């Protein structure tokens, strides 16, 4: 009987590990905003209306929306088995930024969704990298030193050739990488143990038609 239970337990674990990454609650293309209720290119007024939030209570000095996971309807950390916030400066807020008059690297227009930033804590940097790699493939850049880590994922649309992974920032003419969606991780060691990482999703300058196909994203095939 115990042997049968052991076999069944192993089978259940294998089934769970085989679940598609979409089951973790993320949109798993960088061309999609990770929270399903929101989309890149959405206007600020539309987002506020959709979420039903009070702009005066949720806006920072620069027009950034500072939201809780309950307001956004999505916790970006819990499905990864990480903790939201827990850094020196962030107690769990999710920062949503929009384009303005000084916008250089965001999509064209004013008050267009440009960036989402939040912080997570984890036992170590490799845990964080592994959790995001399950969703987006291997990162294109990992820079680790004794105190800080910098990790980047990036995607390109179908009309571009696959970039040389040794030179991901030099695709085509000039710095074309700023056109396309990114994820940045900036991780620091926590004095109490473990690490905390600032996670930034950024839409890039380009405007992406619905149905855009990805041919290269991080280390995905």
PDB file of C-alpha atoms in Angstrom:
ATOM      1  CA  UNK A   1       0.000   0.000   0.000  1.00  0.00           C
ATOM      2  CA  UNK A   2       2.792   2.408   0.930  1.00  0.00           C
ATOM      3  CA  UNK A   3       4.527   1.641  -2.366  1.00  0.00           C
ATOM      4  CA  UNK A   4       1.342   2.460  -4.290  1.00  0.00           C
ATOM      5  CA  UNK A   5       0.954   5.762  -2.399  1.00  0.00           C
ATOM      6  CA  UNK A   6       4.569   6.625  -3.090  1.00  0.00           C
ATOM      7  CA  UNK A   7       4.110   5.989  -6.818  1.00  0.00           C
ATOM      8  CA  UNK A   8       0.933   8.088  -6.853  1.00  0.00           C
ATOM      9  CA  UNK A   9       2.702  10.930  -5.040  1.00  0.00           C
ATOM     10  CA  UNK A  10       5.506  10.941  -7.576  1.00  0.00           C
ATOM     11  CA  UNK A  11       2.974  10.976 -10.401  1.00  0.00           C
ATOM     12  CA  UNK A  12       1.164  13.965  -8.908  1.00  0.00           C
ATOM     13  CA  UNK A  13       4.428  15.897  -8.544  1.00  0.00           C
ATOM     14  CA  UNK A  14       5.333  15.154 -12.158  1.00  0.00           C
ATOM     15  CA  UNK A  15       1.907  16.315 -13.327  1.00  0.00           C
ATOM     16  CA  UNK A  16       2.239  19.583 -11.424  1.00  0.00           C
ATOM     17  CA  UNK A  17       5.729  20.220 -12.800  1.00  0.00           C
ATOM     18  CA  UNK A  18       4.458  19.526 -16.305  1.00  0.00           C
ATOM     19  CA  UNK A  19       1.743  22.178 -16.130  1.00  0.00           C
ATOM     20  CA  UNK A  20       2.145  24.933 -18.733  1.00  0.00           C
ATOM     21  CA  UNK A  21       3.709  28.135 -17.466  1.00  0.00           C
ATOM     22  CA  UNK A  22       0.428  29.977 -18.142  1.00  0.00           C
ATOM     23  CA  UNK A  23      -1.000  28.162 -15.130  1.00  0.00           C
ATOM     24  CA  UNK A  24       1.105  30.345 -12.832  1.00  0.00           C
ATOM     25  CA  UNK A  25      -1.065  33.358 -13.543  1.00  0.00           C
ATOM     26  CA  UNK A  26       1.155  35.438 -15.853  1.00  0.00           C
ATOM     27  CA  UNK A  27       0.760  36.512 -19.435  1.00  0.00           C
ATOM     28  CA  UNK A  28       3.848  34.750 -20.724  1.00  0.00           C
ATOM     29  CA  UNK A  29       4.764  36.879 -23.715  1.00  0.00           C
ATOM     30  CA  UNK A  30       6.608  40.134 -23.135  1.00  0.00           C
ATOM     31  CA  UNK A  31       4.385  41.574 -25.857  1.00  0.00           C
ATOM     32  CA  UNK A  32       1.505  41.172 -23.397  1.00  0.00           C
ATOM     33  CA  UNK A  33       1.146  42.984 -20.101  1.00  0.00           C
ATOM     34  CA  UNK A  34       1.550  40.237 -17.467  1.00  0.00           C
ATOM     35  CA  UNK A  35      -1.727  41.056 -15.659  1.00  0.00           C
ATOM     36  CA  UNK A  36      -4.497  39.835 -17.948  1.00  0.00           C
ATOM     37  CA  UNK A  37      -6.882  42.736 -17.193  1.00  0.00           C
ATOM     38  CA  UNK A  38      -4.411  45.357 -18.510  1.00  0.00           C
ATOM     39  CA  UNK A  39      -2.682  45.768 -21.863  1.00  0.00           C
ATOM     40  CA  UNK A  40       0.341  47.681 -23.136  1.00  0.00           C
ATOM     41  CA  UNK A  41      -0.679  50.892 -24.869  1.00  0.00           C
ATOM     42  CA  UNK A  42      -3.678  51.405 -22.583  1.00  0.00           C
ATOM     43  CA  UNK A  43      -4.395  55.012 -21.676  1.00  0.00           C
ATOM     44  CA  UNK A  44      -4.203  56.006 -18.022  1.00  0.00           C
ATOM     45  CA  UNK A  45      -7.860  57.094 -17.897  1.00  0.00           C
ATOM     46  CA  UNK A  46      -8.955  53.758 -19.362  1.00  0.00           C
ATOM     47  CA  UNK A  47      -6.883  51.831 -16.838  1.00  0.00           C
ATOM     48  CA  UNK A  48      -8.263  53.831 -13.908  1.00  0.00           C
ATOM     49  CA  UNK A  49     -11.808  53.235 -15.124  1.00  0.00           C
ATOM     50  CA  UNK A  50     -11.244  49.526 -15.664  1.00  0.00           C
ATOM     51  CA  UNK A  51      -9.719  49.017 -12.213  1.00  0.00           C
ATOM     52  CA  UNK A  52     -12.256  51.274 -10.493  1.00  0.00           C
ATOM     53  CA  UNK A  53      -9.616  53.130  -8.470  1.00  0.00           C
ATOM     54  CA  UNK A  54      -9.533  56.690  -7.128  1.00  0.00           C
ATOM     55  CA  UNK A  55      -6.829  58.482  -9.109  1.00  0.00           C
ATOM     56  CA  UNK A  56      -6.267  61.133  -6.431  1.00  0.00           C
ATOM     57  CA  UNK A  57      -5.577  58.533  -3.751  1.00  0.00           C
ATOM     58  CA  UNK A  58      -3.473  56.284  -5.974  1.00  0.00           C
ATOM     59  CA  UNK A  59      -1.279  58.796  -7.859  1.00  0.00           C
ATOM     60  CA  UNK A  60       2.294  59.690  -6.955  1.00  0.00           C
ATOM     61  CA  UNK A  61       3.805  63.127  -7.477  1.00  0.00           C
ATOM     62  CA  UNK A  62       4.939  62.278 -11.023  1.00  0.00           C
ATOM     63  CA  UNK A  63       1.607  60.789 -12.105  1.00  0.00           C
ATOM     64  CA  UNK A  64       2.672  57.211 -11.445  1.00  0.00           C
ATOM     65  CA  UNK A  65      -0.107  54.992 -10.118  1.00  0.00           C
ATOM     66  CA  UNK A  66       0.883  53.322  -6.852  1.00  0.00           C
ATOM     67  CA  UNK A  67      -1.340  50.271  -6.440  1.00  0.00           C
ATOM     68  CA  UNK A  68      -1.780  47.295  -4.174  1.00  0.00           C
ATOM     69  CA  UNK A  69      -2.106  43.825  -5.656  1.00  0.00           C
ATOM     70  CA  UNK A  70      -5.785  43.917  -4.637  1.00  0.00           C
ATOM     71  CA  UNK A  71      -6.375  47.086  -6.664  1.00  0.00           C
ATOM     72  CA  UNK A  72      -4.589  45.637  -9.686  1.00  0.00           C
ATOM     73  CA  UNK A  73      -6.402  42.335  -9.247  1.00  0.00           C
ATOM     74  CA  UNK A  74      -3.150  40.437  -9.588  1.00  0.00           C
ATOM     75  CA  UNK A  75      -0.247  39.649  -7.281  1.00  0.00           C
ATOM     76  CA  UNK A  76       2.947  39.468  -9.372  1.00  0.00           C
ATOM     77  CA  UNK A  77       4.858  37.547  -6.711  1.00  0.00           C
ATOM     78  CA  UNK A  78       2.591  34.910  -5.190  1.00  0.00           C
ATOM     79  CA  UNK A  79       2.447  32.624  -8.250  1.00  0.00           C
ATOM     80  CA  UNK A  80       6.224  32.600  -8.358  1.00  0.00           C
ATOM     81  CA  UNK A  81       6.471  31.536  -4.737  1.00  0.00           C
ATOM     82  CA  UNK A  82       8.112  34.870  -3.843  1.00  0.00           C
ATOM     83  CA  UNK A  83       7.130  37.687  -1.503  1.00  0.00           C
ATOM     84  CA  UNK A  84       5.954  41.022  -2.834  1.00  0.00           C
ATOM     85  CA  UNK A  85       7.857  44.012  -1.492  1.00  0.00           C
ATOM     86  CA  UNK A  86      10.083  43.308   1.477  1.00  0.00           C
ATOM     87  CA  UNK A  87      12.822  45.718   0.374  1.00  0.00           C
ATOM     88  CA  UNK A  88      14.188  48.710   2.246  1.00  0.00           C
ATOM     89  CA  UNK A  89      12.033  51.166   0.336  1.00  0.00           C
ATOM     90  CA  UNK A  90       9.005  49.187  -0.810  1.00  0.00           C
ATOM     91  CA  UNK A  91       6.323  47.705   1.416  1.00  0.00           C
ATOM     92  CA  UNK A  92       4.474  45.901  -1.347  1.00  0.00           C
ATOM     93  CA  UNK A  93       3.296  48.563  -3.795  1.00  0.00           C
ATOM     94  CA  UNK A  94       3.136  48.114  -7.560  1.00  0.00           C
ATOM     95  CA  UNK A  95       4.193  51.198  -9.541  1.00  0.00           C
ATOM     96  CA  UNK A  96       2.558  51.813 -12.932  1.00  0.00           C
ATOM     97  CA  UNK A  97       4.165  54.548 -15.076  1.00  0.00           C
ATOM     98  CA  UNK A  98       2.845  56.391 -18.130  1.00  0.00           C
ATOM     99  CA  UNK A  99       4.335  58.521 -20.873  1.00  0.00           C
ATOM    100  CA  UNK A 100       4.552  62.307 -20.438  1.00  0.00           C
ATOM    101  CA  UNK A 101       5.894  65.367 -22.271  1.00  0.00           C
ATOM    102  CA  UNK A 102       9.479  64.380 -21.466  1.00  0.00           C
ATOM    103  CA  UNK A 103       9.037  60.786 -22.584  1.00  0.00           C
ATOM    104  CA  UNK A 104      11.963  59.499 -24.645  1.00  0.00           C
ATOM    105  CA  UNK A 105      11.880  55.715 -24.411  1.00  0.00           C
ATOM    106  CA  UNK A 106       8.167  54.971 -24.163  1.00  0.00           C
ATOM    107  CA  UNK A 107       5.474  54.584 -26.833  1.00  0.00           C
ATOM    108  CA  UNK A 108       4.219  57.678 -28.639  1.00  0.00           C
ATOM    109  CA  UNK A 109       1.503  59.785 -27.033  1.00  0.00           C
ATOM    110  CA  UNK A 110       0.703  61.085 -23.554  1.00  0.00           C
ATOM    111  CA  UNK A 111      -0.506  59.055 -20.579  1.00  0.00           C
ATOM    112  CA  UNK A 112       0.144  55.691 -22.277  1.00  0.00           C
ATOM    113  CA  UNK A 113       1.085  52.687 -20.139  1.00  0.00           C
ATOM    114  CA  UNK A 114       4.866  52.421 -20.296  1.00  0.00           C
ATOM    115  CA  UNK A 115       6.250  50.545 -17.292  1.00  0.00           C
ATOM    116  CA  UNK A 116       5.420  48.459 -14.227  1.00  0.00           C
ATOM    117  CA  UNK A 117       7.818  48.071 -11.287  1.00  0.00           C
ATOM    118  CA  UNK A 118       7.553  46.068  -8.081  1.00  0.00           C
ATOM    119  CA  UNK A 119       9.932  44.398  -5.624  1.00  0.00           C
ATOM    120  CA  UNK A 120      10.187  40.777  -4.512  1.00  0.00           C
ATOM    121  CA  UNK A 121      12.279  39.008  -1.913  1.00  0.00           C
ATOM    122  CA  UNK A 122      13.749  35.527  -2.222  1.00  0.00           C
ATOM    123  CA  UNK A 123      16.303  33.219  -0.585  1.00  0.00           C
ATOM    124  CA  UNK A 124      18.845  33.956  -3.337  1.00  0.00           C
ATOM    125  CA  UNK A 125      19.220  35.488  -6.791  1.00  0.00           C
ATOM    126  CA  UNK A 126      19.244  32.177  -8.647  1.00  0.00           C
ATOM    127  CA  UNK A 127      15.777  31.399  -7.282  1.00  0.00           C
ATOM    128  CA  UNK A 128      14.395  34.614  -8.762  1.00  0.00           C
ATOM    129  CA  UNK A 129      16.126  34.064 -12.116  1.00  0.00           C
ATOM    130  CA  UNK A 130      14.802  30.493 -12.266  1.00  0.00           C
ATOM    131  CA  UNK A 131      11.206  31.541 -11.550  1.00  0.00           C
ATOM    132  CA  UNK A 132      11.208  34.164 -14.317  1.00  0.00           C
ATOM    133  CA  UNK A 133      13.060  31.856 -16.713  1.00  0.00           C
ATOM    134  CA  UNK A 134      10.202  29.355 -16.399  1.00  0.00           C
ATOM    135  CA  UNK A 135       7.969  32.028 -17.903  1.00  0.00           C
ATOM    136  CA  UNK A 136      10.190  33.840 -20.396  1.00  0.00           C
ATOM    137  CA  UNK A 137      13.074  31.535 -21.215  1.00  0.00           C
ATOM    138  CA  UNK A 138      16.728  32.137 -20.424  1.00  0.00           C
ATOM    139  CA  UNK A 139      17.709  35.802 -19.948  1.00  0.00           C
ATOM    140  CA  UNK A 140      19.847  37.497 -22.570  1.00  0.00           C
ATOM    141  CA  UNK A 141      22.089  39.137 -19.973  1.00  0.00           C
ATOM    142  CA  UNK A 142      23.136  38.166 -16.443  1.00  0.00           C
ATOM    143  CA  UNK A 143      25.676  40.269 -14.573  1.00  0.00           C
ATOM    144  CA  UNK A 144      26.380  39.039 -11.033  1.00  0.00           C
ATOM    145  CA  UNK A 145      28.884  40.435  -8.566  1.00  0.00           C
ATOM    146  CA  UNK A 146      29.286  40.123  -4.814  1.00  0.00           C
ATOM    147  CA  UNK A 147      26.546  42.577  -3.873  1.00  0.00           C
ATOM    148  CA  UNK A 148      24.319  43.188  -6.907  1.00  0.00           C
ATOM    149  CA  UNK A 149      22.810  41.310  -9.837  1.00  0.00           C
ATOM    150  CA  UNK A 150      21.456  42.660 -13.152  1.00  0.00           C
ATOM    151  CA  UNK A 151      19.330  40.372 -15.351  1.00  0.00           C
ATOM    152  CA  UNK A 152      17.529  41.178 -18.641  1.00  0.00           C
ATOM    153  CA  UNK A 153      14.905  39.430 -20.771  1.00  0.00           C
ATOM    154  CA  UNK A 154      13.953  40.857 -24.150  1.00  0.00           C
ATOM    155  CA  UNK A 155      11.750  39.909 -27.125  1.00  0.00           C
ATOM    156  CA  UNK A 156      11.674  40.794 -30.812  1.00  0.00           C
ATOM    157  CA  UNK A 157       8.783  40.691 -33.299  1.00  0.00           C
ATOM    158  CA  UNK A 158       8.597  38.518 -36.389  1.00  0.00           C
ATOM    159  CA  UNK A 159       9.927  41.030 -38.899  1.00  0.00           C
ATOM    160  CA  UNK A 160      13.377  41.072 -37.253  1.00  0.00           C
ATOM    161  CA  UNK A 161      16.067  38.465 -37.627  1.00  0.00           C
ATOM    162  CA  UNK A 162      17.306  36.671 -34.520  1.00  0.00           C
ATOM    163  CA  UNK A 163      19.989  38.806 -32.860  1.00  0.00           C
ATOM    164  CA  UNK A 164      23.398  37.456 -32.086  1.00  0.00           C
ATOM    165  CA  UNK A 165      23.036  36.518 -28.370  1.00  0.00           C
ATOM    166  CA  UNK A 166      26.597  37.710 -27.772  1.00  0.00           C
ATOM    167  CA  UNK A 167      25.542  41.231 -28.804  1.00  0.00           C
ATOM    168  CA  UNK A 168      21.846  41.521 -27.870  1.00  0.00           C
ATOM    169  CA  UNK A 169      21.941  45.318 -27.755  1.00  0.00           C
ATOM    170  CA  UNK A 170      23.193  45.763 -31.334  1.00  0.00           C
ATOM    171  CA  UNK A 171      20.401  44.392 -33.472  1.00  0.00           C
ATOM    172  CA  UNK A 172      20.082  46.266 -36.772  1.00  0.00           C
ATOM    173  CA  UNK A 173      20.988  49.944 -36.931  1.00  0.00           C
ATOM    174  CA  UNK A 174      21.569  51.732 -33.629  1.00  0.00           C
ATOM    175  CA  UNK A 175      20.167  50.544 -30.320  1.00  0.00           C
ATOM    176  CA  UNK A 176      17.056  48.825 -31.635  1.00  0.00           C
ATOM    177  CA  UNK A 177      16.675  46.992 -28.333  1.00  0.00           C
ATOM    178  CA  UNK A 178      14.972  50.034 -26.797  1.00  0.00           C
ATOM    179  CA  UNK A 179      12.088  49.497 -29.209  1.00  0.00           C
ATOM    180  CA  UNK A 180      10.970  46.193 -27.745  1.00  0.00           C
ATOM    181  CA  UNK A 181       9.621  44.805 -24.471  1.00  0.00           C
ATOM    182  CA  UNK A 182      12.010  44.072 -21.628  1.00  0.00           C
ATOM    183  CA  UNK A 183      12.117  42.728 -18.117  1.00  0.00           C
ATOM    184  CA  UNK A 184      14.868  43.975 -15.827  1.00  0.00           C
ATOM    185  CA  UNK A 185      15.836  42.447 -12.482  1.00  0.00           C
ATOM    186  CA  UNK A 186      18.033  44.486 -10.161  1.00  0.00           C
ATOM    187  CA  UNK A 187      18.861  42.392  -7.103  1.00  0.00           C
ATOM    188  CA  UNK A 188      20.741  43.265  -3.937  1.00  0.00           C
ATOM    189  CA  UNK A 189      21.788  41.198  -0.981  1.00  0.00           C
ATOM    190  CA  UNK A 190      19.687  41.718   2.112  1.00  0.00           C
ATOM    191  CA  UNK A 191      21.645  42.307   5.311  1.00  0.00           C
ATOM    192  CA  UNK A 192      19.257  39.928   7.105  1.00  0.00           C
ATOM    193  CA  UNK A 193      19.807  37.193   4.533  1.00  0.00           C
ATOM    194  CA  UNK A 194      18.425  36.463   1.093  1.00  0.00           C
ATOM    195  CA  UNK A 195      17.988  39.052  -1.638  1.00  0.00           C
ATOM    196  CA  UNK A 196      15.453  41.605  -2.735  1.00  0.00           C
ATOM    197  CA  UNK A 197      14.934  42.347  -6.407  1.00  0.00           C
ATOM    198  CA  UNK A 198      13.347  45.280  -8.172  1.00  0.00           C
ATOM    199  CA  UNK A 199      11.426  43.919 -11.175  1.00  0.00           C
ATOM    200  CA  UNK A 200      10.624  46.248 -14.084  1.00  0.00           C
ATOM    201  CA  UNK A 201       8.413  45.439 -17.060  1.00  0.00           C
ATOM    202  CA  UNK A 202       8.915  47.975 -19.830  1.00  0.00           C
ATOM    203  CA  UNK A 203       7.009  48.191 -23.099  1.00  0.00           C
ATOM    204  CA  UNK A 204       9.702  49.884 -25.182  1.00  0.00           C
ATOM    205  CA  UNK A 205       9.109  52.520 -27.825  1.00  0.00           C
ATOM    206  CA  UNK A 206       7.428  50.359 -30.434  1.00  0.00           C
ATOM    207  CA  UNK A 207       3.684  50.066 -30.907  1.00  0.00           C
ATOM    208  CA  UNK A 208       2.738  46.425 -31.382  1.00  0.00           C
ATOM    209  CA  UNK A 209      -0.263  45.430 -33.476  1.00  0.00           C
ATOM    210  CA  UNK A 210      -2.504  42.794 -31.966  1.00  0.00           C
ATOM    211  CA  UNK A 211      -1.333  39.322 -32.922  1.00  0.00           C
ATOM    212  CA  UNK A 212       2.349  40.236 -33.284  1.00  0.00           C
ATOM    213  CA  UNK A 213       4.360  37.017 -33.277  1.00  0.00           C
ATOM    214  CA  UNK A 214       7.623  36.553 -31.420  1.00  0.00           C
ATOM    215  CA  UNK A 215      10.545  34.788 -33.075  1.00  0.00           C
ATOM    216  CA  UNK A 216      13.093  35.333 -30.332  1.00  0.00           C
ATOM    217  CA  UNK A 217      12.610  35.981 -26.642  1.00  0.00           C
ATOM    218  CA  UNK A 218      15.433  35.602 -24.142  1.00  0.00           C
ATOM    219  CA  UNK A 219      16.639  32.036 -24.552  1.00  0.00           C
ATOM    220  CA  UNK A 220      13.352  30.589 -25.765  1.00  0.00           C
ATOM    221  CA  UNK A 221      13.258  28.585 -28.970  1.00  0.00           C
TER     222      UNK A 221
END
